[in-house]
Coordinates of C-alpha atoms and ligand atoms in Angstrom, one line a residue:
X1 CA 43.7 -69.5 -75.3
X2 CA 45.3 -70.8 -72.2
X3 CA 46.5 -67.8 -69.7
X4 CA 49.9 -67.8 -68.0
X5 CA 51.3 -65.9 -65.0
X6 CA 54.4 -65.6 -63.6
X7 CA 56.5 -63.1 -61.8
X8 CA 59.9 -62.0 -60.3
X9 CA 60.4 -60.6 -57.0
X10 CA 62.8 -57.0 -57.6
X11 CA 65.4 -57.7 -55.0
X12 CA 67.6 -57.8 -56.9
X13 CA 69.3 -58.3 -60.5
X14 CA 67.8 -61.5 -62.0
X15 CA 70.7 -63.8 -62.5
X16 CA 71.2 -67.2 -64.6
X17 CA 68.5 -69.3 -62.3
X18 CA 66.1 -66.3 -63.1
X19 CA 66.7 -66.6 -66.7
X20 CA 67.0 -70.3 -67.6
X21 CA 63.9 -71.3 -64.5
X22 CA 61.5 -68.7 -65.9
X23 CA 62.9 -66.0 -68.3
X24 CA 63.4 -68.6 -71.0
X25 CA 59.7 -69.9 -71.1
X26 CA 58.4 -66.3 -71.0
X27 CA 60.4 -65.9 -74.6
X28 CA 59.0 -69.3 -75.8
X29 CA 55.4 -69.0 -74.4
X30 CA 54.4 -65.1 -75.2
X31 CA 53.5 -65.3 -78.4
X32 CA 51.3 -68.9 -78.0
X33 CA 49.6 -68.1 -74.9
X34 CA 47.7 -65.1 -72.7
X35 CA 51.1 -63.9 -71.0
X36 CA 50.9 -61.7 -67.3
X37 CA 54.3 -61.5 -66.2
X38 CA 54.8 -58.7 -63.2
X39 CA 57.6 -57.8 -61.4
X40 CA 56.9 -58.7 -57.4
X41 CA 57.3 -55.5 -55.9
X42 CA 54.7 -56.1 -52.9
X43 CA 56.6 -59.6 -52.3
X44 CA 60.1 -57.5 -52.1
X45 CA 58.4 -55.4 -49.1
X46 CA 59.5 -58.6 -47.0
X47 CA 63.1 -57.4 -47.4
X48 CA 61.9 -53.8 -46.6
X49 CA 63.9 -52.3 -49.0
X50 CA 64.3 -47.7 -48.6
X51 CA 61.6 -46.1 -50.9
X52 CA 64.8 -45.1 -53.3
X53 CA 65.9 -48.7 -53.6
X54 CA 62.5 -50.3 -54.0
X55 CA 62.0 -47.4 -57.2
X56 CA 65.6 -48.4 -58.7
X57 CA 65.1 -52.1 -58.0
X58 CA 62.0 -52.2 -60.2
X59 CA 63.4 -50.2 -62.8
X60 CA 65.6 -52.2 -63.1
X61 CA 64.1 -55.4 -63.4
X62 CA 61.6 -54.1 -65.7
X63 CA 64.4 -53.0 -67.9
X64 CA 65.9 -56.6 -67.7
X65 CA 62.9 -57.9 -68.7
X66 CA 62.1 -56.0 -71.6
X67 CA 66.5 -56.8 -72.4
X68 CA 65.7 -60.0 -72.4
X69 CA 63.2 -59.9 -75.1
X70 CA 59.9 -60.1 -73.5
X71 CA 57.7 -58.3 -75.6
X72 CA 54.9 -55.8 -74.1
X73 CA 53.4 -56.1 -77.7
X74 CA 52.4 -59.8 -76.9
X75 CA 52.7 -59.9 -73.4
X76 CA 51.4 -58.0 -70.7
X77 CA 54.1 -57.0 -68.5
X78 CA 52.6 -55.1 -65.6
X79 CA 53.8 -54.3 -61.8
X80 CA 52.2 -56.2 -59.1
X81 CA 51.3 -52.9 -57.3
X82 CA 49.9 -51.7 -60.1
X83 CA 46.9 -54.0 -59.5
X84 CA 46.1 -53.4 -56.1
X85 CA 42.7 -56.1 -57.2
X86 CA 45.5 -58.6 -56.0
X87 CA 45.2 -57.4 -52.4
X88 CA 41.9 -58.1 -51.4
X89 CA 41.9 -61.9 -53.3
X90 CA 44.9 -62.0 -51.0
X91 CA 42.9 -61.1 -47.7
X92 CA 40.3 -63.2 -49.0
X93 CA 42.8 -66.5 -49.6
X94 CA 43.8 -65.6 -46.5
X95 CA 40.6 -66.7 -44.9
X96 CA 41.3 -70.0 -46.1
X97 CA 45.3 -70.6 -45.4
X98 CA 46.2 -72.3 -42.1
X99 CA 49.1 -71.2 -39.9
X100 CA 50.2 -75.0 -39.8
X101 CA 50.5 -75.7 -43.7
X102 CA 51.9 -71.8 -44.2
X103 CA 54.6 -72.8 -41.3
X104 CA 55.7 -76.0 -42.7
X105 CA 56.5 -74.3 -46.4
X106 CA 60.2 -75.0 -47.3
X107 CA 60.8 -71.3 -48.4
X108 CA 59.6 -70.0 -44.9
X109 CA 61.3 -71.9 -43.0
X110 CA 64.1 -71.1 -45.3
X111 CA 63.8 -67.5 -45.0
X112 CA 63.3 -68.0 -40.8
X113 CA 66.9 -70.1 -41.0
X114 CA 68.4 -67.3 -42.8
X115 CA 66.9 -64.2 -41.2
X116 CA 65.3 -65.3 -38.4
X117 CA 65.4 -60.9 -36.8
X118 CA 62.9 -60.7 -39.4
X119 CA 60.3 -63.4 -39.4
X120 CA 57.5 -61.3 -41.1
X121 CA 53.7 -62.4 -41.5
X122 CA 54.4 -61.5 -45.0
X123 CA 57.1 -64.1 -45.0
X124 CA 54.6 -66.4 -43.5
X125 CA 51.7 -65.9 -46.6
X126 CA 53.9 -65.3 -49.4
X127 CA 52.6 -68.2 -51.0
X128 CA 49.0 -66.9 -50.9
X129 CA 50.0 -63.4 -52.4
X130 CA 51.5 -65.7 -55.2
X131 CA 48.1 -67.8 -55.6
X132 CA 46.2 -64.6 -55.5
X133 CA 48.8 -63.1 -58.4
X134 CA 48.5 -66.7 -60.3
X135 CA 44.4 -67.2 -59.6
X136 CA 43.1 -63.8 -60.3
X137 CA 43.8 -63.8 -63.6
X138 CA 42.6 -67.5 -64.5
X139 CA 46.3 -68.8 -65.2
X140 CA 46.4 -72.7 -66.0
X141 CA 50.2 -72.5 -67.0
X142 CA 53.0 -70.8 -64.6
X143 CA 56.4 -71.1 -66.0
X144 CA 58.6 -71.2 -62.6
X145 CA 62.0 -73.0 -61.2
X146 CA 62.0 -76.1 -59.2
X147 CA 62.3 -74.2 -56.1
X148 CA 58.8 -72.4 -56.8
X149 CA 57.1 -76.7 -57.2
X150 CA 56.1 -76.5 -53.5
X151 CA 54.2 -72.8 -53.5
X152 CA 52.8 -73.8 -56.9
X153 CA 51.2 -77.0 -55.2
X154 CA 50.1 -74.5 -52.6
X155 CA 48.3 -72.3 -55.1
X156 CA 46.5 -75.5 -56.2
X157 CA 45.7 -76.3 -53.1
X158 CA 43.8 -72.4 -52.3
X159 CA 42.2 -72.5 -55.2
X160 CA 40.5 -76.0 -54.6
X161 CA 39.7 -75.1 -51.3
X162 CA 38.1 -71.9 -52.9
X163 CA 36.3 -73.9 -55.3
X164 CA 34.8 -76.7 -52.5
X165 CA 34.2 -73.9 -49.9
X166 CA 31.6 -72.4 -52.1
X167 CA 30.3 -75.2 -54.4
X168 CA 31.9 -73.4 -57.5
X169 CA 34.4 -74.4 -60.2
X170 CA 35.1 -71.3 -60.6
X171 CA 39.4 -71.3 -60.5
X172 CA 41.6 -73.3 -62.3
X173 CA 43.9 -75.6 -60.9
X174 CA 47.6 -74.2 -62.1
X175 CA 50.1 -76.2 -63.2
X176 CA 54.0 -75.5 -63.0
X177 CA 55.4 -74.7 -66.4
X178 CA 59.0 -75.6 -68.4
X179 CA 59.3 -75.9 -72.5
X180 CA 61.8 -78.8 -71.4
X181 CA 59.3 -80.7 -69.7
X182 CA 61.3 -81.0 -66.5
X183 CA 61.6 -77.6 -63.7
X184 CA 64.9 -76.1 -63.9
X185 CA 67.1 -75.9 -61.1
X186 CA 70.3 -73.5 -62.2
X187 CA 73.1 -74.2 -58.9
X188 CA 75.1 -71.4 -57.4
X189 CA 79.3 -71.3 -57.7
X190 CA 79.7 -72.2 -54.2
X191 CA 79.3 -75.6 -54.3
X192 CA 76.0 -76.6 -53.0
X193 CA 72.3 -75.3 -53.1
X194 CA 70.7 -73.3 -55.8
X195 CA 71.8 -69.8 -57.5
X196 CA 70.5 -66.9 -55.7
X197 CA 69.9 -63.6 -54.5
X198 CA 70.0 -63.8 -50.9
X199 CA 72.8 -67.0 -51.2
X200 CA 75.3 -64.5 -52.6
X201 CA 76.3 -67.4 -55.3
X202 CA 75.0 -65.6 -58.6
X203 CA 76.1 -64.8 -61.6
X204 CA 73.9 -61.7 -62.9
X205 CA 72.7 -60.7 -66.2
X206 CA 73.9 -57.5 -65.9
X207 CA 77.6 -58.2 -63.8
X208 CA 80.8 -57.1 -66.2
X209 CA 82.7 -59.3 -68.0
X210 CA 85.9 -59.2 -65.6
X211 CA 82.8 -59.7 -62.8
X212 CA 81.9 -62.9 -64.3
X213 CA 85.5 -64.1 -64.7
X214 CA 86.3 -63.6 -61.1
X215 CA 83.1 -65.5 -60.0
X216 CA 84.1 -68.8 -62.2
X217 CA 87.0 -68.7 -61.4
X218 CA 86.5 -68.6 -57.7
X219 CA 83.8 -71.2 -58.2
X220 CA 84.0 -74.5 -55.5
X221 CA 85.6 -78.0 -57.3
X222 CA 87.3 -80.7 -55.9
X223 CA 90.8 -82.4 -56.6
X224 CA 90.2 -83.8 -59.4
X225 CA 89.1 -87.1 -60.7
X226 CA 91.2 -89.9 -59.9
X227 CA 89.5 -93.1 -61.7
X228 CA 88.1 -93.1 -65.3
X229 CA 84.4 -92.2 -65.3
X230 CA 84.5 -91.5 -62.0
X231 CA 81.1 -89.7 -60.1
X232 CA 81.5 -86.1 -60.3
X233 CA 81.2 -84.4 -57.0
X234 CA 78.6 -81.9 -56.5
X235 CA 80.2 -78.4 -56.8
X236 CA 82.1 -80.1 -60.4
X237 CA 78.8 -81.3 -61.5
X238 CA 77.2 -77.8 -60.7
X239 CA 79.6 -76.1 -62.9
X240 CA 78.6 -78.6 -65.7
X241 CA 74.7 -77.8 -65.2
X242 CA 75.7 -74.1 -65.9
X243 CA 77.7 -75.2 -68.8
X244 CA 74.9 -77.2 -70.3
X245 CA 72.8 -73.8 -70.7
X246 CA 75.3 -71.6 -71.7
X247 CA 77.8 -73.2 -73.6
X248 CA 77.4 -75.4 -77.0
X249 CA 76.9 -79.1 -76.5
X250 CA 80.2 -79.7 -78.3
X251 CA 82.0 -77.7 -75.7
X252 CA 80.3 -79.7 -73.0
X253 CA 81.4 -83.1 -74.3
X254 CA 84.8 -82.4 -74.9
X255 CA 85.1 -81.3 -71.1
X256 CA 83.0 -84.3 -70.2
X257 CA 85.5 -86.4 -72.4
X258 CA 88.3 -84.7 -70.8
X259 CA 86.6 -85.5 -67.0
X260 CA 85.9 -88.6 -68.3
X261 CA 89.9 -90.1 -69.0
X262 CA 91.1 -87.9 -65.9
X263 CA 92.5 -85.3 -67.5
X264 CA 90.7 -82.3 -67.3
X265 CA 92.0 -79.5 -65.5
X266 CA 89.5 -77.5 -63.5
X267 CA 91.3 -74.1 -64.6
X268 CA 90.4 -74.0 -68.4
X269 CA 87.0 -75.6 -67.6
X270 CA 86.4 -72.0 -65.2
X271 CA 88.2 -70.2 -68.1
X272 CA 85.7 -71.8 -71.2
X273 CA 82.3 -71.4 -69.4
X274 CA 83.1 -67.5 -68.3
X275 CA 83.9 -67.0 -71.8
X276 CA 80.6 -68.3 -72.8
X277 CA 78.5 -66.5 -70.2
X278 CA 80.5 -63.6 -71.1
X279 CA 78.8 -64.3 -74.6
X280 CA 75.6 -65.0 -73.8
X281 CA 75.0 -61.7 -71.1
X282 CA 77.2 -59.1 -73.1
X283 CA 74.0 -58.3 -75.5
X284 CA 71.5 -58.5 -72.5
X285 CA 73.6 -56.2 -70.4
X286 CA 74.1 -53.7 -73.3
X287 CA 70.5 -53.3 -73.7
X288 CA 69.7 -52.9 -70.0
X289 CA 71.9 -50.1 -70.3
X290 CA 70.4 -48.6 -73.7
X291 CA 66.5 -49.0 -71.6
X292 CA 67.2 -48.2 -68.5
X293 CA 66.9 -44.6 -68.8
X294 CA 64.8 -44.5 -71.5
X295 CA 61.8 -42.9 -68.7
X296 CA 59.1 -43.3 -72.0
X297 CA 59.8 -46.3 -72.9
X298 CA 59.2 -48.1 -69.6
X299 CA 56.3 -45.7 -68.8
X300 CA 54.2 -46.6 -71.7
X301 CA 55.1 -50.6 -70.9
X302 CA 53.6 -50.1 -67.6
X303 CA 50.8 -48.1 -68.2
X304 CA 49.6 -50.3 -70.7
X305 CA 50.4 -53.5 -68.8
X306 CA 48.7 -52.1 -65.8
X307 CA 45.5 -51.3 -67.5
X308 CA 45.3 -54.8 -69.1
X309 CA 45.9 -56.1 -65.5
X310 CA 43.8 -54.9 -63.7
X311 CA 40.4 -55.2 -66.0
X312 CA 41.2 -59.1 -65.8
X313 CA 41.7 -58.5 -62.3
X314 CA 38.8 -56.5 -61.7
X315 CA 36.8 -59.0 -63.6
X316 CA 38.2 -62.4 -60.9
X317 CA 37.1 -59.6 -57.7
X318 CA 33.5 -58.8 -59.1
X319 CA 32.9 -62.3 -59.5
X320 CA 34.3 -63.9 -56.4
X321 CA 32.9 -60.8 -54.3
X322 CA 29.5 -62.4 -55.4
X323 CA 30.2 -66.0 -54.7
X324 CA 31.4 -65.3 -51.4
X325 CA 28.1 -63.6 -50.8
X326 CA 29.1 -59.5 -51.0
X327 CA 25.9 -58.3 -52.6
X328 CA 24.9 -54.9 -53.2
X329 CA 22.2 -53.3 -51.6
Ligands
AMP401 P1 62.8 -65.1 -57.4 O1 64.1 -64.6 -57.8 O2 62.9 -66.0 -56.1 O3 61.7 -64.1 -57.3 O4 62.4 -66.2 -58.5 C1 61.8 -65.8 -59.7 C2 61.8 -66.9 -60.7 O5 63.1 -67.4 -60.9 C3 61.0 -68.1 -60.2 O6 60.3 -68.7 -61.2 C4 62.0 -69.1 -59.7 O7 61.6 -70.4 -59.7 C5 63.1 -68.8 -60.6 N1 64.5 -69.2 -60.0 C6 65.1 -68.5 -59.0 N2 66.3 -69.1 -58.8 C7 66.4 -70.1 -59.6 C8 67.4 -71.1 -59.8 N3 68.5 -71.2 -59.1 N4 67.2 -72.1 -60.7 C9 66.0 -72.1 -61.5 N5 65.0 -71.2 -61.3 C10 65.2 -70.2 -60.4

């Protein structure tokens, strides 16, 4: 059976990108494939959240998770720290990733735009923690979001280099993963770019209804179309790729339709598609509620995903130890 690995950094609530770029193909793929999916809490050091918030942040994502329907049963749902294993492939990747290519990533130089006080060297190798999460445990498949294509390709890339270092085929090339063929890209309200943590444009699983109506409604459009089948702008066209996974496809053509002759107005557009989120995050939101506290519950997920980690884990570090030449005396 094919493996498949993918995790979320806890930095935050996961929001619609979260949910319809990964979330979604964890549903569809744990009960056909070998599932690890971790929550990131090493990556969310970059942030360098208190000890209190990194704690809360991971309950909380774990408890979104499990809301969402992932099911420890079929999966193994684990915490990255949980698997320390991950840190020495990490230093040992590490070896073998140059300052040039690591420089040159979109995300870091992203990240070195955005925050550039803190322009960590974990920042700088985050794509080879995310090889070493995806390679130790033998993943083919990695279910991800368009922005993740370039670290994905990088992960290919250290495990090749791996591989023709020491003469082995010993890791699998992972590929990026979507049930719909194509990587998602969910935008944010504002206009431009994708939905995000750190862009302040999302639209949480967990945010209250009267949240999500203020957000929509203070989403970016434009003034309207003036010719029939006119080209819609980007911040219109945005709220239409939010529509499309969220609201029925009837709904979407008859706003399309509406676009379409010139008469749509942007206000009952907003007004539809925060009734439909409403909709579709009420249940989740509940539940993160109901699991949240439940302290047994999410102990028993964890203890049981970590264990099932880290033996896979283990397994990648006693071989590779050999093939790089470690040998016991
Ligand atoms: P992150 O929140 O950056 O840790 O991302 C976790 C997962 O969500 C990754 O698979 C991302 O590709 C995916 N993701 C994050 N934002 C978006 C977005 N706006 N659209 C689609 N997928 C996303």
């Amino acid at each position: 059976m094919e493996t498949v690995v993918s995790g979320i950094r806890s930095t935050g609530n996961l929001h619609l990108g979260n949910y319809f770029g990964a979330v979604v193909n964890y549903l569809k793929m744990q009960h056909e494939y070998n599932c690890y999916f971790f929550i990131a809490d090493y990556h969310s050091l970059t942030t360098h959240p208190t000890p209190k918030n990194l704690h809360e942040n991971v309950r909380q994502i774990l408890s979104e998770y499990l809301a969402c329907g992932i099911d420890s049963g079929s999966a193994t749902v684990f915490l990255q720290s949980d698997v320390p294993e991950v840190t020495e492939l990490y230093l040992l990747l590490n070896m073998n990733a140059y300052i040039g290519e690591l420089t040159r990533t979109t995300s870091f130089k992203e990240k070195v735009r955005k925050q550039p006080d803190n322009v960590n060297a974990g920042l700088l190798t985050y794509p080879v923690l995310m090889a070493a999460d995806i390679i130790i445990h033998k993943a083919t498949k990695v279910p991800v979001g368009k922005d993740q294509e370039q670290n994905l390709e990088m992960t290919r890339r250290f495990a090749r280099r791996f591989n023709t270092l020491y003469g082995v085929d010993y890791f699998p090339e992972p590929t990026a993963f979507n049930f719909g063929k194509q990587l998602i890209k969910i935008p944010g309200l504002d206009g431009s770019g994708k939905m995000g943590k750190s862009e302040g444009n999302a639209l949480y699983l967990t945010d209250k209804p009267e949240v999500i109506r203020k957000k929509v409604m203070r989403a970016v459009t434009d003034s309207g179309p003036t010719k029939e089948n006119q080209e819609m702008s980007e911040p219109v066209q945005n709220l239409f790729t939010i529509m499309e996974v969220v609201s029925s496809p009837d709904t979407v053509r008859h706003f399309r339709d509406l676009y379409n002759r010139c008469e749509i107005r942007y206000g009952d557009l907003k007004k539809q598609l925060a009734e439909d989120i409403i909709v579709f995050t009420n249940p989740i939101r509940e539940k993160v509620e109901e699991i949240y506290n439940d302290n047994e519950y999410l102990r028993k997920v964890v203890r049981a995903g970590a264990e099932k980690a880290r033996e896979s884990a283990a397994k990648t570090i006693r071989e590779v130890r050999e093939i790089i030449g470690f040998k016991p005396f």
